[in-house]
mmCIF file of C-alpha atoms in Angstrom:
data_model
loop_
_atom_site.group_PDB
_atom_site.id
_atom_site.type_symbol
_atom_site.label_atom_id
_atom_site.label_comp_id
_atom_site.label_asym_id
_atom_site.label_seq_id
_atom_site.Cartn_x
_atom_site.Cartn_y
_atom_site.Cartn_z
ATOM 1 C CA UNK A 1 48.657 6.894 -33.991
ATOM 2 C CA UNK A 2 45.315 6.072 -35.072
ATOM 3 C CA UNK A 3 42.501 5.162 -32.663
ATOM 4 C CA UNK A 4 42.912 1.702 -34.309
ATOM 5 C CA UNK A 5 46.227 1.094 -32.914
ATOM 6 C CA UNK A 6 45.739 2.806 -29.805
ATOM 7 C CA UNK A 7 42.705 0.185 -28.952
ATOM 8 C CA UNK A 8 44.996 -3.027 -29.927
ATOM 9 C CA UNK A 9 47.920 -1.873 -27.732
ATOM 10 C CA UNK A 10 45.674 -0.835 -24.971
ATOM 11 C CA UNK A 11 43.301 -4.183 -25.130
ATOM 12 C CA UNK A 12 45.895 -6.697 -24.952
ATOM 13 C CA UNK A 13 47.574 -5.183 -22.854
ATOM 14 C CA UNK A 14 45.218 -4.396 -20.383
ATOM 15 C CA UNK A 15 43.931 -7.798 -21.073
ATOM 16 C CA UNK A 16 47.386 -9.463 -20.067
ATOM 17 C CA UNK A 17 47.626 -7.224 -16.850
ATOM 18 C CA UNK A 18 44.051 -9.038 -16.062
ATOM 19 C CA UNK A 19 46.234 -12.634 -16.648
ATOM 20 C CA UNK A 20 49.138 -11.535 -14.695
ATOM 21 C CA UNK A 21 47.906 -9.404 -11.243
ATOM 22 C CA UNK A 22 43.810 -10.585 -11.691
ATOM 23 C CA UNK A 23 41.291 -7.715 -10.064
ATOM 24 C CA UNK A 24 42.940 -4.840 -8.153
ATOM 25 C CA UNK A 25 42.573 -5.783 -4.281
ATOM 26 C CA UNK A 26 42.206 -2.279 -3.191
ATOM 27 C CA UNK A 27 40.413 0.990 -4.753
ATOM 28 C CA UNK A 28 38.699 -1.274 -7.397
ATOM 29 C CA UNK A 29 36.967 1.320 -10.019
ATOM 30 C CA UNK A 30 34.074 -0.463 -10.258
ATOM 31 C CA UNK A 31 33.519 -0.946 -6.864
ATOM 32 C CA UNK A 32 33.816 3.036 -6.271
ATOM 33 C CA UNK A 33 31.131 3.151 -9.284
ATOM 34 C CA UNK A 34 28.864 0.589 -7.345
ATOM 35 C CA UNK A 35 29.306 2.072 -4.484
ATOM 36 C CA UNK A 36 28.425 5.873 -6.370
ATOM 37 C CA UNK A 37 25.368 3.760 -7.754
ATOM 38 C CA UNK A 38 24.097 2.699 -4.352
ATOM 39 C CA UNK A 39 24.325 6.531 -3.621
ATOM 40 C CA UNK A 40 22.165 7.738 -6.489
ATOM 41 C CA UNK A 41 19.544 4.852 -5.731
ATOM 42 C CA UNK A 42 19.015 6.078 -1.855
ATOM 43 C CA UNK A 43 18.186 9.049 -2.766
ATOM 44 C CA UNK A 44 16.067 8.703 -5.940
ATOM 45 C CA UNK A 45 14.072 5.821 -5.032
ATOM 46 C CA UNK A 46 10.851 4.616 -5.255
ATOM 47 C CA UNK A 47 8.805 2.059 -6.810
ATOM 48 C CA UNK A 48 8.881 3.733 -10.043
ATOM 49 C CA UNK A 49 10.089 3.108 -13.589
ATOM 50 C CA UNK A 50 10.641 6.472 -14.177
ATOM 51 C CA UNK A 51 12.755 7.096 -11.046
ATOM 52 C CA UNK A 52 14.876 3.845 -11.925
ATOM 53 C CA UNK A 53 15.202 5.318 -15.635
ATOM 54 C CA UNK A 54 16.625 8.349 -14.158
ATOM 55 C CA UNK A 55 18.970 6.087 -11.757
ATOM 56 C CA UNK A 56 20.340 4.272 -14.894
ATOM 57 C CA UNK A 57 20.498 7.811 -17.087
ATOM 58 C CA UNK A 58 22.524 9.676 -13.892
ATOM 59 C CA UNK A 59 25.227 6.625 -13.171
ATOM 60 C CA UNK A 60 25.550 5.337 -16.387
ATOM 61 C CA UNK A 61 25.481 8.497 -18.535
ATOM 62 C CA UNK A 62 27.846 10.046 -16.144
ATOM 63 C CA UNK A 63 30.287 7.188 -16.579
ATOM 64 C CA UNK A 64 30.155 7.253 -19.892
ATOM 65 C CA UNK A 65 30.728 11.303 -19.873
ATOM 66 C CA UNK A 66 33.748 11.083 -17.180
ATOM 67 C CA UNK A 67 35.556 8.378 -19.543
ATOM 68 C CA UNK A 68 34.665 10.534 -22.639
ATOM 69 C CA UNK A 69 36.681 13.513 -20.894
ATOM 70 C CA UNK A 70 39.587 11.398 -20.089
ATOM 71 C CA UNK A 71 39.949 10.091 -23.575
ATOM 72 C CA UNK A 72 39.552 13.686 -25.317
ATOM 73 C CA UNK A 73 42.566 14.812 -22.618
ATOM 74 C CA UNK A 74 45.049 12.208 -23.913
ATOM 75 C CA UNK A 75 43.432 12.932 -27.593
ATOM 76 C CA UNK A 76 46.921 13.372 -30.163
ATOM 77 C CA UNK A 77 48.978 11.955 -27.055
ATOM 78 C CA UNK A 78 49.717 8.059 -28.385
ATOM 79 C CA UNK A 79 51.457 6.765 -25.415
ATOM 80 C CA UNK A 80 49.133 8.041 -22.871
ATOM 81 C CA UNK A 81 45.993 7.183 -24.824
ATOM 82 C CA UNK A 82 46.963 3.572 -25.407
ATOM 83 C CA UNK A 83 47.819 3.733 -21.706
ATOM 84 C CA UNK A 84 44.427 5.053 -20.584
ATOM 85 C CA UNK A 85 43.118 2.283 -22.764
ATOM 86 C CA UNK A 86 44.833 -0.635 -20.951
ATOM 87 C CA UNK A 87 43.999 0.769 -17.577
ATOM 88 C CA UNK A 88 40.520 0.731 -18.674
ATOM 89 C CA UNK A 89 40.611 -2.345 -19.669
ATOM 90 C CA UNK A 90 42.127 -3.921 -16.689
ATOM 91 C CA UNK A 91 39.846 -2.341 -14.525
ATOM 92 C CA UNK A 92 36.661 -3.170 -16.713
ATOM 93 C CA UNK A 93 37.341 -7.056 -17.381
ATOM 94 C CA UNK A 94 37.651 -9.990 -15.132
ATOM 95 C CA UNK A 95 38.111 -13.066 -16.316
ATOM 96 C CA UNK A 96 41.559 -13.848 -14.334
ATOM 97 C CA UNK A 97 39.082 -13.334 -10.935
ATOM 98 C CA UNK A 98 36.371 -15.558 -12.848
ATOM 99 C CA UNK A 99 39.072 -18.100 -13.523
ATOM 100 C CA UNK A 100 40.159 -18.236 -10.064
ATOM 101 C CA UNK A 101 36.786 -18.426 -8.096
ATOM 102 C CA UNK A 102 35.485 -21.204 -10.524
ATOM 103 C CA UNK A 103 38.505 -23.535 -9.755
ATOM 104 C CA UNK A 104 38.655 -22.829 -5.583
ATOM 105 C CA UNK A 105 35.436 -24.320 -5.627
ATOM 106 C CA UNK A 106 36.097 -26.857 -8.159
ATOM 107 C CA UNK A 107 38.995 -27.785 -5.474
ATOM 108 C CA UNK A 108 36.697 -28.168 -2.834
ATOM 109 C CA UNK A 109 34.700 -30.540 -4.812
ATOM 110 C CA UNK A 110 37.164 -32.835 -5.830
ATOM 111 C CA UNK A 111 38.245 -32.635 -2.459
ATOM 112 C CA UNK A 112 34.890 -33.646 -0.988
ATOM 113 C CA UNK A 113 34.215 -30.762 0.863
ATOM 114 C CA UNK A 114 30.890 -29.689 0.056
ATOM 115 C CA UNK A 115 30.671 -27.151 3.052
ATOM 116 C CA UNK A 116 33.439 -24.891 1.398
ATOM 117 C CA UNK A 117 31.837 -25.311 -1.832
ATOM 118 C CA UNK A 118 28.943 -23.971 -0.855
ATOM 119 C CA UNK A 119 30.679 -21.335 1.072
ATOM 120 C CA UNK A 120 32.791 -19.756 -2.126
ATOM 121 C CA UNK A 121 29.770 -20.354 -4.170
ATOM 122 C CA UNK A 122 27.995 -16.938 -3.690
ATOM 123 C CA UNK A 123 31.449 -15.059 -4.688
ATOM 124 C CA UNK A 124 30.345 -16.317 -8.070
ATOM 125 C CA UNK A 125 26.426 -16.481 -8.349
ATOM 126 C CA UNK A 126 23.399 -15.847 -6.612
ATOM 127 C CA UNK A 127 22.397 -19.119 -6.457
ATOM 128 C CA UNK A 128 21.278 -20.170 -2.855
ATOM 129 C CA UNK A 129 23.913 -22.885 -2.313
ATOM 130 C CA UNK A 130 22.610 -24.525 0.454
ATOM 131 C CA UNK A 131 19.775 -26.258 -1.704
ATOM 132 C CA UNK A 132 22.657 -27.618 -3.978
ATOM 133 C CA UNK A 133 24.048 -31.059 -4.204
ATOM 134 C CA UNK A 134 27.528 -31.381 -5.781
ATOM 135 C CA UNK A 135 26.687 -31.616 -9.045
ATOM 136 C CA UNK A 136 24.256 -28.830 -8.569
ATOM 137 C CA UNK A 137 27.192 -26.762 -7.572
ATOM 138 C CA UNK A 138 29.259 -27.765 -10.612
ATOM 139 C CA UNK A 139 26.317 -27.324 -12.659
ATOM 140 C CA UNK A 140 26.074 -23.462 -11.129
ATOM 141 C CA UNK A 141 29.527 -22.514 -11.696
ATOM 142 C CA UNK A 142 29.994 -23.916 -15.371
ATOM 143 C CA UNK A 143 26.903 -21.503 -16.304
ATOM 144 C CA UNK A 144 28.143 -18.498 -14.255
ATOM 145 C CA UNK A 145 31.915 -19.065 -16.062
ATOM 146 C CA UNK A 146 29.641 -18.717 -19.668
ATOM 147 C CA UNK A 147 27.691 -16.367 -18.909
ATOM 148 C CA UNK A 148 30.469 -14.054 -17.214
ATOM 149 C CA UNK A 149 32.567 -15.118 -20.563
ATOM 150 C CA UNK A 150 30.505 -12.467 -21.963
ATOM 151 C CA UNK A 151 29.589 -10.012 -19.705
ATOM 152 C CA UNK A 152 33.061 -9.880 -17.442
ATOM 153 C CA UNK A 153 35.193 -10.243 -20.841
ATOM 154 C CA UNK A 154 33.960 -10.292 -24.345
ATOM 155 C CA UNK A 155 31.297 -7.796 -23.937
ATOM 156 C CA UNK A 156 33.427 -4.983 -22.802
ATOM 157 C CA UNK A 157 36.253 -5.944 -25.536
ATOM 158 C CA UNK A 158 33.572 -5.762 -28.366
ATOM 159 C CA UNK A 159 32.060 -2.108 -26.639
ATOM 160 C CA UNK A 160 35.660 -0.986 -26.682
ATOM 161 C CA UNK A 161 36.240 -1.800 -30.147
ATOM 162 C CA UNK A 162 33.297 0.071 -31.085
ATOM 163 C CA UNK A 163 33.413 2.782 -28.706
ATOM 164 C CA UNK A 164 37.263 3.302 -27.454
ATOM 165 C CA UNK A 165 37.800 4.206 -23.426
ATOM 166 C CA UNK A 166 33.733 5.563 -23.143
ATOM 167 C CA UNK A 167 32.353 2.242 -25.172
ATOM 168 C CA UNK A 168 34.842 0.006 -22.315
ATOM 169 C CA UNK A 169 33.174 1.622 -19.186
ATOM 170 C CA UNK A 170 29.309 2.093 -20.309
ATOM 171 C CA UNK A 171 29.442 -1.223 -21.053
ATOM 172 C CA UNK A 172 30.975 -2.076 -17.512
ATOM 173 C CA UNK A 173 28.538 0.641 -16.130
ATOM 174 C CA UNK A 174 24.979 -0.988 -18.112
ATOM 175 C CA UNK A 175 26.457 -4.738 -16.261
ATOM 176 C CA UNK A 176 27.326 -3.348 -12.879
ATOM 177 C CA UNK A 177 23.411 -1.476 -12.741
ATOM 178 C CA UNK A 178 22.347 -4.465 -13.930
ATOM 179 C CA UNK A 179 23.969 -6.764 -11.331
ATOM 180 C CA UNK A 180 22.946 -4.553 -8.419
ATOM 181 C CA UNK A 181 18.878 -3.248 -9.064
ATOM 182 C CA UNK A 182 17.927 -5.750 -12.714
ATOM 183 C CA UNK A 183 16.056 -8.171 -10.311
ATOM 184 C CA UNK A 184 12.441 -9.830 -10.470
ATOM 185 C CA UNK A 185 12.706 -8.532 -6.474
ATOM 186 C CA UNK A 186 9.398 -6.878 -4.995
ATOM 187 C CA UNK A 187 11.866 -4.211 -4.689
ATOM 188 C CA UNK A 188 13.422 -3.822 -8.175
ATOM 189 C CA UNK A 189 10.890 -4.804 -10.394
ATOM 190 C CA UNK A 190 10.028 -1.718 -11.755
ATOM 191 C CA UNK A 191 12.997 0.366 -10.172
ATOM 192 C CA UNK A 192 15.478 -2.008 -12.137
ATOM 193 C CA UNK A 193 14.021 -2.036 -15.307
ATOM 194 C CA UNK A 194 15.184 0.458 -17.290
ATOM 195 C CA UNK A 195 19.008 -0.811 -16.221
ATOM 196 C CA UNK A 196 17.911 -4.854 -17.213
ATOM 197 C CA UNK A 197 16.646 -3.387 -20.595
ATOM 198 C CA UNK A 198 19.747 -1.326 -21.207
ATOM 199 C CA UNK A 199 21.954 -4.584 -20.248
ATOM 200 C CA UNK A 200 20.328 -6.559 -22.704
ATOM 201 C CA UNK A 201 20.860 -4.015 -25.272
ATOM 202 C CA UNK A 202 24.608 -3.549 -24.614
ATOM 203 C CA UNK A 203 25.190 -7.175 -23.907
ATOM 204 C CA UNK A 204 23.518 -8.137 -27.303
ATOM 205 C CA UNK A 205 26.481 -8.274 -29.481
ATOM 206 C CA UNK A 206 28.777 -9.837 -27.189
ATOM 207 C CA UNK A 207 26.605 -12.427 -26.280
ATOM 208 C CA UNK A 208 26.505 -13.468 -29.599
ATOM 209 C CA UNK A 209 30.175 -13.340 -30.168
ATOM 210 C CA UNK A 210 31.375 -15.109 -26.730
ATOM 211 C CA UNK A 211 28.496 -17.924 -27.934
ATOM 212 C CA UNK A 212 30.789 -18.168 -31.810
ATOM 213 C CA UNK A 213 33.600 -18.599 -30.221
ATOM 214 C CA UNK A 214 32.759 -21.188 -28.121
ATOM 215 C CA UNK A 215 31.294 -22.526 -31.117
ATOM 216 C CA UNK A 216 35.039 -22.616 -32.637
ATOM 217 C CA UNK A 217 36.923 -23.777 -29.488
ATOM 218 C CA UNK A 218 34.525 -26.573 -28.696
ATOM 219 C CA UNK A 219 32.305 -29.283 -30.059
ATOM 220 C CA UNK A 220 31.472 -27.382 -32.847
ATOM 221 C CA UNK A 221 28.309 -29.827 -34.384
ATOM 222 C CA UNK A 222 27.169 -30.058 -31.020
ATOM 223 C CA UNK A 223 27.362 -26.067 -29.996
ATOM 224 C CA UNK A 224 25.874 -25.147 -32.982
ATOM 225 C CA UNK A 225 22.760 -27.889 -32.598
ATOM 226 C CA UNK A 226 22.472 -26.785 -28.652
ATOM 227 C CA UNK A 227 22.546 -23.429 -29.837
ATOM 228 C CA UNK A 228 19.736 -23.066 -32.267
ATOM 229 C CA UNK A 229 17.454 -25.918 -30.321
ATOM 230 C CA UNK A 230 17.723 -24.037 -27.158
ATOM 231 C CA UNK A 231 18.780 -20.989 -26.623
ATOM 232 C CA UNK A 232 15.578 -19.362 -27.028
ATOM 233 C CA UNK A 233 14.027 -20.936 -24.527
ATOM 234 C CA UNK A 234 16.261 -19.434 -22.064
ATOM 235 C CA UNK A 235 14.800 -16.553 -20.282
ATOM 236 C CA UNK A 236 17.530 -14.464 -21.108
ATOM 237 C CA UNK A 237 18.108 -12.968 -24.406
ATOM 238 C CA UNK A 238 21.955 -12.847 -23.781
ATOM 239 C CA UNK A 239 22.746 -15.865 -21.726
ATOM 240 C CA UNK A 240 20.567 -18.075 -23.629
ATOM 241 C CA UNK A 241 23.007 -18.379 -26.898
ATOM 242 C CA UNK A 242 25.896 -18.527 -24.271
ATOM 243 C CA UNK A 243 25.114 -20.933 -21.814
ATOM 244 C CA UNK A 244 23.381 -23.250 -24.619
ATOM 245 C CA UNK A 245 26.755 -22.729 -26.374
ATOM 246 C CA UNK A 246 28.769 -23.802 -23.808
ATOM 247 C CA UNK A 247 26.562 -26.867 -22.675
ATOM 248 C CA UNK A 248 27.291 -28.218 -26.443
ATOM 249 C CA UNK A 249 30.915 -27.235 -26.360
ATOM 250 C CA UNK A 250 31.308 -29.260 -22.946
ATOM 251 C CA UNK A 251 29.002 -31.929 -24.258
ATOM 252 C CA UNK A 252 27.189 -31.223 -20.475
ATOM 253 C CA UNK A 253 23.618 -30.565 -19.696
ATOM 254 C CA UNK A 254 22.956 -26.747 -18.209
ATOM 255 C CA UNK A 255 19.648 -25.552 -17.042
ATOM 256 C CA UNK A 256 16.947 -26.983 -15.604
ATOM 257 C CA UNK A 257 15.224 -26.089 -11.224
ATOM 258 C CA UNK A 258 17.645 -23.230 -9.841
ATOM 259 C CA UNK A 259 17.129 -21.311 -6.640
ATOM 260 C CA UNK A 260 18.117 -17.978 -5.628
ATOM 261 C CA UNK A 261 17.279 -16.311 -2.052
ATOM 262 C CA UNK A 262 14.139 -18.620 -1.448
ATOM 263 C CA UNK A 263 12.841 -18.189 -5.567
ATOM 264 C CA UNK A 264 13.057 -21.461 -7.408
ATOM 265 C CA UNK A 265 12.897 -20.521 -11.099
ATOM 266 C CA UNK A 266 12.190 -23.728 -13.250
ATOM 267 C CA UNK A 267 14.518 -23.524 -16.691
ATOM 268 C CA UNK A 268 14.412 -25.334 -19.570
ATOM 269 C CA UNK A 269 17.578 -28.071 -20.045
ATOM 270 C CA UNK A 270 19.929 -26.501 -22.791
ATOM 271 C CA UNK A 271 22.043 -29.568 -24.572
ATOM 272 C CA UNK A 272 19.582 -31.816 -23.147
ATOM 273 C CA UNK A 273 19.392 -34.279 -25.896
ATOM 274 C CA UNK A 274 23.100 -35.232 -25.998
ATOM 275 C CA UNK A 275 24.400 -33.846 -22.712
ATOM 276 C CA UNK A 276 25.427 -35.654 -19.452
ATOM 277 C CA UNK A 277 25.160 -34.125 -16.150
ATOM 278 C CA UNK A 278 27.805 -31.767 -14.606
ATOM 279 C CA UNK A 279 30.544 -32.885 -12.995
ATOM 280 C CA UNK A 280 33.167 -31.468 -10.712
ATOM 281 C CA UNK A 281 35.965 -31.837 -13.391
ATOM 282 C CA UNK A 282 33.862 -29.799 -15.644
ATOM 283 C CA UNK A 283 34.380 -26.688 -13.741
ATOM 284 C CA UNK A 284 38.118 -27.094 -14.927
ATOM 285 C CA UNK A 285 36.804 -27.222 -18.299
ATOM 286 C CA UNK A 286 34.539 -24.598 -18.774
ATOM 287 C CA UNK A 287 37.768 -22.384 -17.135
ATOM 288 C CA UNK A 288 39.440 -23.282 -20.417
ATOM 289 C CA UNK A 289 37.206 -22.948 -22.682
ATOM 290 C CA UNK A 290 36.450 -19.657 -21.781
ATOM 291 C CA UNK A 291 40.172 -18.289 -21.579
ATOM 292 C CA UNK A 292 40.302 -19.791 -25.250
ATOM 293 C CA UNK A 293 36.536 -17.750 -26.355
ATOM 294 C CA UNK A 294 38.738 -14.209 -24.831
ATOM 295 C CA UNK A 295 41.697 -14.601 -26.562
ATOM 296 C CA UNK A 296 39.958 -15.503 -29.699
ATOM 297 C CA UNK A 297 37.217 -12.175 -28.728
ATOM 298 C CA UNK A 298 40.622 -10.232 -28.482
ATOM 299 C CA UNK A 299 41.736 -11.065 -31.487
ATOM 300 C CA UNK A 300 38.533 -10.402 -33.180
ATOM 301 C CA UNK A 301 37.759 -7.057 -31.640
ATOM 302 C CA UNK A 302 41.257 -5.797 -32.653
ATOM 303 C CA UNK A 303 41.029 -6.984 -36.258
ATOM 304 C CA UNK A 304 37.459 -5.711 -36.572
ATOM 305 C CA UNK A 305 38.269 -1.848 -35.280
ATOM 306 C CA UNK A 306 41.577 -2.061 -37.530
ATOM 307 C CA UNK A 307 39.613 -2.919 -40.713
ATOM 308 C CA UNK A 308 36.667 -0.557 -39.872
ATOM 309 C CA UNK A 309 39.650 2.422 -39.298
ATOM 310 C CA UNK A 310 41.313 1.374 -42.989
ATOM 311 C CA UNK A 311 37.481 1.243 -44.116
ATOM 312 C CA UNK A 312 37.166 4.931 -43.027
ATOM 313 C CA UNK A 313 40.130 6.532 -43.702
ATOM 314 C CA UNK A 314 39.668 4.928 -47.290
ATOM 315 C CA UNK A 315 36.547 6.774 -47.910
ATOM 316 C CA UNK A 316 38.030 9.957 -46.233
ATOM 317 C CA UNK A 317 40.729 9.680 -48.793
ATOM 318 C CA UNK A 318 38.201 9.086 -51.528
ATOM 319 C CA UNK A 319 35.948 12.294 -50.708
ATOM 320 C CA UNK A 320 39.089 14.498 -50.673
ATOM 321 C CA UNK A 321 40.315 13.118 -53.971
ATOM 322 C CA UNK A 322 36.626 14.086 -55.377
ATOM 323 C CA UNK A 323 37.288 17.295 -54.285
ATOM 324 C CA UNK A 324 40.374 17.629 -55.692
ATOM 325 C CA UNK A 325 39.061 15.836 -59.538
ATOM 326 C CA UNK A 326 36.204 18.792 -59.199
ATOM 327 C CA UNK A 327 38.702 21.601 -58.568
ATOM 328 C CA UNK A 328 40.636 20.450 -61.168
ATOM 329 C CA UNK A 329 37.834 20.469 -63.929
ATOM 330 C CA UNK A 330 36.896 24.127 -62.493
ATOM 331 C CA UNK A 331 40.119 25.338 -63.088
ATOM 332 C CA UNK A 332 39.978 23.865 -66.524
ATOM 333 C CA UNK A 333 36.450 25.302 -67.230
ATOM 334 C CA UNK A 334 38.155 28.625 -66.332
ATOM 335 C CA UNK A 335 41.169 28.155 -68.312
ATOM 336 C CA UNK A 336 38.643 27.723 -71.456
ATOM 337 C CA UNK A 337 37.176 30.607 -70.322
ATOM 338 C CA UNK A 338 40.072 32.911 -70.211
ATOM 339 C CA UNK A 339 41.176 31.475 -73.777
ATOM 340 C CA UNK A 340 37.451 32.703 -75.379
ATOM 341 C CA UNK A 341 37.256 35.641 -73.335
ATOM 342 C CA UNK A 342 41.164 37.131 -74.784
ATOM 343 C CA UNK A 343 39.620 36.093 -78.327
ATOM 344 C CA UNK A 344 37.403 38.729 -78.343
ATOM 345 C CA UNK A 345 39.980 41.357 -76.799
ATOM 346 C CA UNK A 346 42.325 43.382 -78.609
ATOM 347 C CA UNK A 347 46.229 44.081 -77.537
ATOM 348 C CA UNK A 348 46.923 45.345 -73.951
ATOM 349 C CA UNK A 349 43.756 44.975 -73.078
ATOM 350 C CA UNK A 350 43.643 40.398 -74.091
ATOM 351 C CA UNK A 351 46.973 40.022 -72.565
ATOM 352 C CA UNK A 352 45.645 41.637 -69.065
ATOM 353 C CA UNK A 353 42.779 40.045 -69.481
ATOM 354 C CA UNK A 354 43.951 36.919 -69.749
ATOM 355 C CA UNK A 355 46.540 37.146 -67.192
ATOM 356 C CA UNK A 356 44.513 37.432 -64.917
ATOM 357 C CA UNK A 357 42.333 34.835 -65.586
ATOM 358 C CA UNK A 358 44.963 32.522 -66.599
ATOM 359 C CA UNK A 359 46.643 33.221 -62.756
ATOM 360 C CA UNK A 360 43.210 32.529 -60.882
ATOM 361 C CA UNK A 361 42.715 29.334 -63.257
ATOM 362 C CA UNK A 362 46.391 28.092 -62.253
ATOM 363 C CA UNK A 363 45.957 28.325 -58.545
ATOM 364 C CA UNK A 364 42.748 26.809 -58.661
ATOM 365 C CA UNK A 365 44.166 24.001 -60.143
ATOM 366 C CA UNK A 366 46.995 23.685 -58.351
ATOM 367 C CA UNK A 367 44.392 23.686 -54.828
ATOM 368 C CA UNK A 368 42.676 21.216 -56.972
ATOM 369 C CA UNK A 369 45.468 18.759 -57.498
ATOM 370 C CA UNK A 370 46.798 19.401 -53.958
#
């Protein structure tokens, strides 16, 4: 089975145990790696780039090294492969979990209860929710379901289109290093760097992607204009084309003062023009709109890594039938020369001759046209 094939079967279906059982509640795999990470970090630490380069070489690198090892053991093994691949998966995305947290608090809102609101809320973001209003609340979880679109979802499908079983868990490595030490903290600054960097490499593509489908399974005029006015505004490379995509799709206003652990970080409004404010009924929404932007990402990712395999083994197929067109005029060139070369002989001697040279001509041809 090719690797093609192996990644369909193994997204979507690793994708539909994510619908059906959500996270694992116990021995989560990325909670082991976090909890690896937190290792490395005691003991390498210091206020360093260099140090936090090293912390981001050791966990992610050996991620990526541990799931390259597993996927060369099932290697010419199709059922286990495509099962490795949906385990991965499963483990790697989370947009069941995302799904769920966004609407417990979107319950509490329409319920009226604030308090639980705000007590759910940090399950989500890092937002400090006690300088939140309801709409602020509402406002915080419809930008934490886009950008988590793409980095709990769509980012890991595209990595594992690209990459197979490693390309799934570096990308879910580069996020989780990203999450835990990529802060603006006194403490991370310069530790965390070298993981924010490498999360805004890896989360590049996806980005984009998660922000074209929500393009398609939105507002589409409105996406797009939200999109190009304001994305680049954002502080974040990544999020910026999400969240602005999202705002549009929603026709809601995103952005703008936010507050996490005593910081207040002042945004610019993405969709500001034609957006209203958040509501509680939007959280509902977003949740929608993003389980449309995965299925669509699915889709996408398996169609792209199926038409780059056909595009591959086509020009496979192509060098090897060069080879064989260039055997076959050798051969021929040889044949020729066997035919001049008896000319000039006389009896026993031209028919040996040209036996032999007629034999080696043959089977060269032959490897030729095989």
């Amino acid at each position: 089975m090719r690797a093609g094939r192996v990644f369909a079967y193994g997204a979507t279906a690793g994708l539909v145990a994510d619908a059906l059982l959500g996270d694992p509640r116990r021995g989560h795999p990325v909670a082991g790696f976090g909890r690896a990470a937190a290792r490395v970090e005691s003991l390498l630490w210091r206020d360093d780039r260099g140090r936090g380069a090293l912390h981001t070489l050791v966990c992610a690198g050996g991620a990526v090294g541990a799931a390259a090892l597993a996927a060369r053991a099932v290697r010419g093994r199709p059922a286990l492969a495509v099962a490795l691949t949906a385990a991965t998966t499963w483990s790697v995305v989370g947009g069941t979990s995302l799904g769920r947290e966004a609407r417990a608090i979107g319950g509490a809102l329409a319920a009226g209860d604030l308090e639980v609101a705000r007590e759910r809320l940090p399950h989500l973001c890092g937002r400090d929710p006690q300088a939140l209003d309801g709409p602020g609340i509402a406002r915080a979880v419809v930008e934490s379901v886009a950008e988590n679109t793409s980095d709990a979802v769509v980012g890991a499908l595209v990595w594992g289109a690209i990459g197979g079983v490693p390309g799934l868990v570096g990308f879910r490595a580069a996020n989780t290093l990203d999450a835990m030490v990529g802060h603006k903290s006194p403490r991370y600054r310069r530790y965390g760097w070298a993981s924010a960097r490498l999360d805004d490499v890896v989360g590049w593509p996806g980005a984009r992607l998660t922000a074209a489908l929500a393009v398609a399974g939105g507002r589409p005029a409105q996406a797009v204009h939200a999109w190009k006015a304001d994305a680049h505004r954002h502080p974040s490379p990544n999020a910026g084309p999400v969240e602005a995509a999202f705002a549009g799709a929603l026709g809601v206003r995103l952005g703008g003062t936010l507050a996490y652990a005593g910081r207040v970080e002042h945004r610019p409004v993405l969709n500001g023009e034609s957006g209203r404010e958040v509501r509680g009924s939007d959280i509902e929404r977003a949740v929608r709109l993003s389980r449309r932007v995965s299925a669509l990402a699915l889709g996408v990712c398996v169609a792209g890594r199926l038409v780059a395999g056909h595009l591959v083994a086509g020009r496979s197929g192509a060098g090897l039938s060069g080879v064989g067109r260039s055997g076959a005029g050798r051969s021929g060139a040889g044949r020729s020369a066997a035919g001049l070369s008896g000319v000039g002989r006389s009896g026993a001697g031209r028919s040996a001759a040209g036996r032999s040279a007629a034999g080696l001509s043959a089977a060269a041809w032959k490897r030729g046209r095989g």
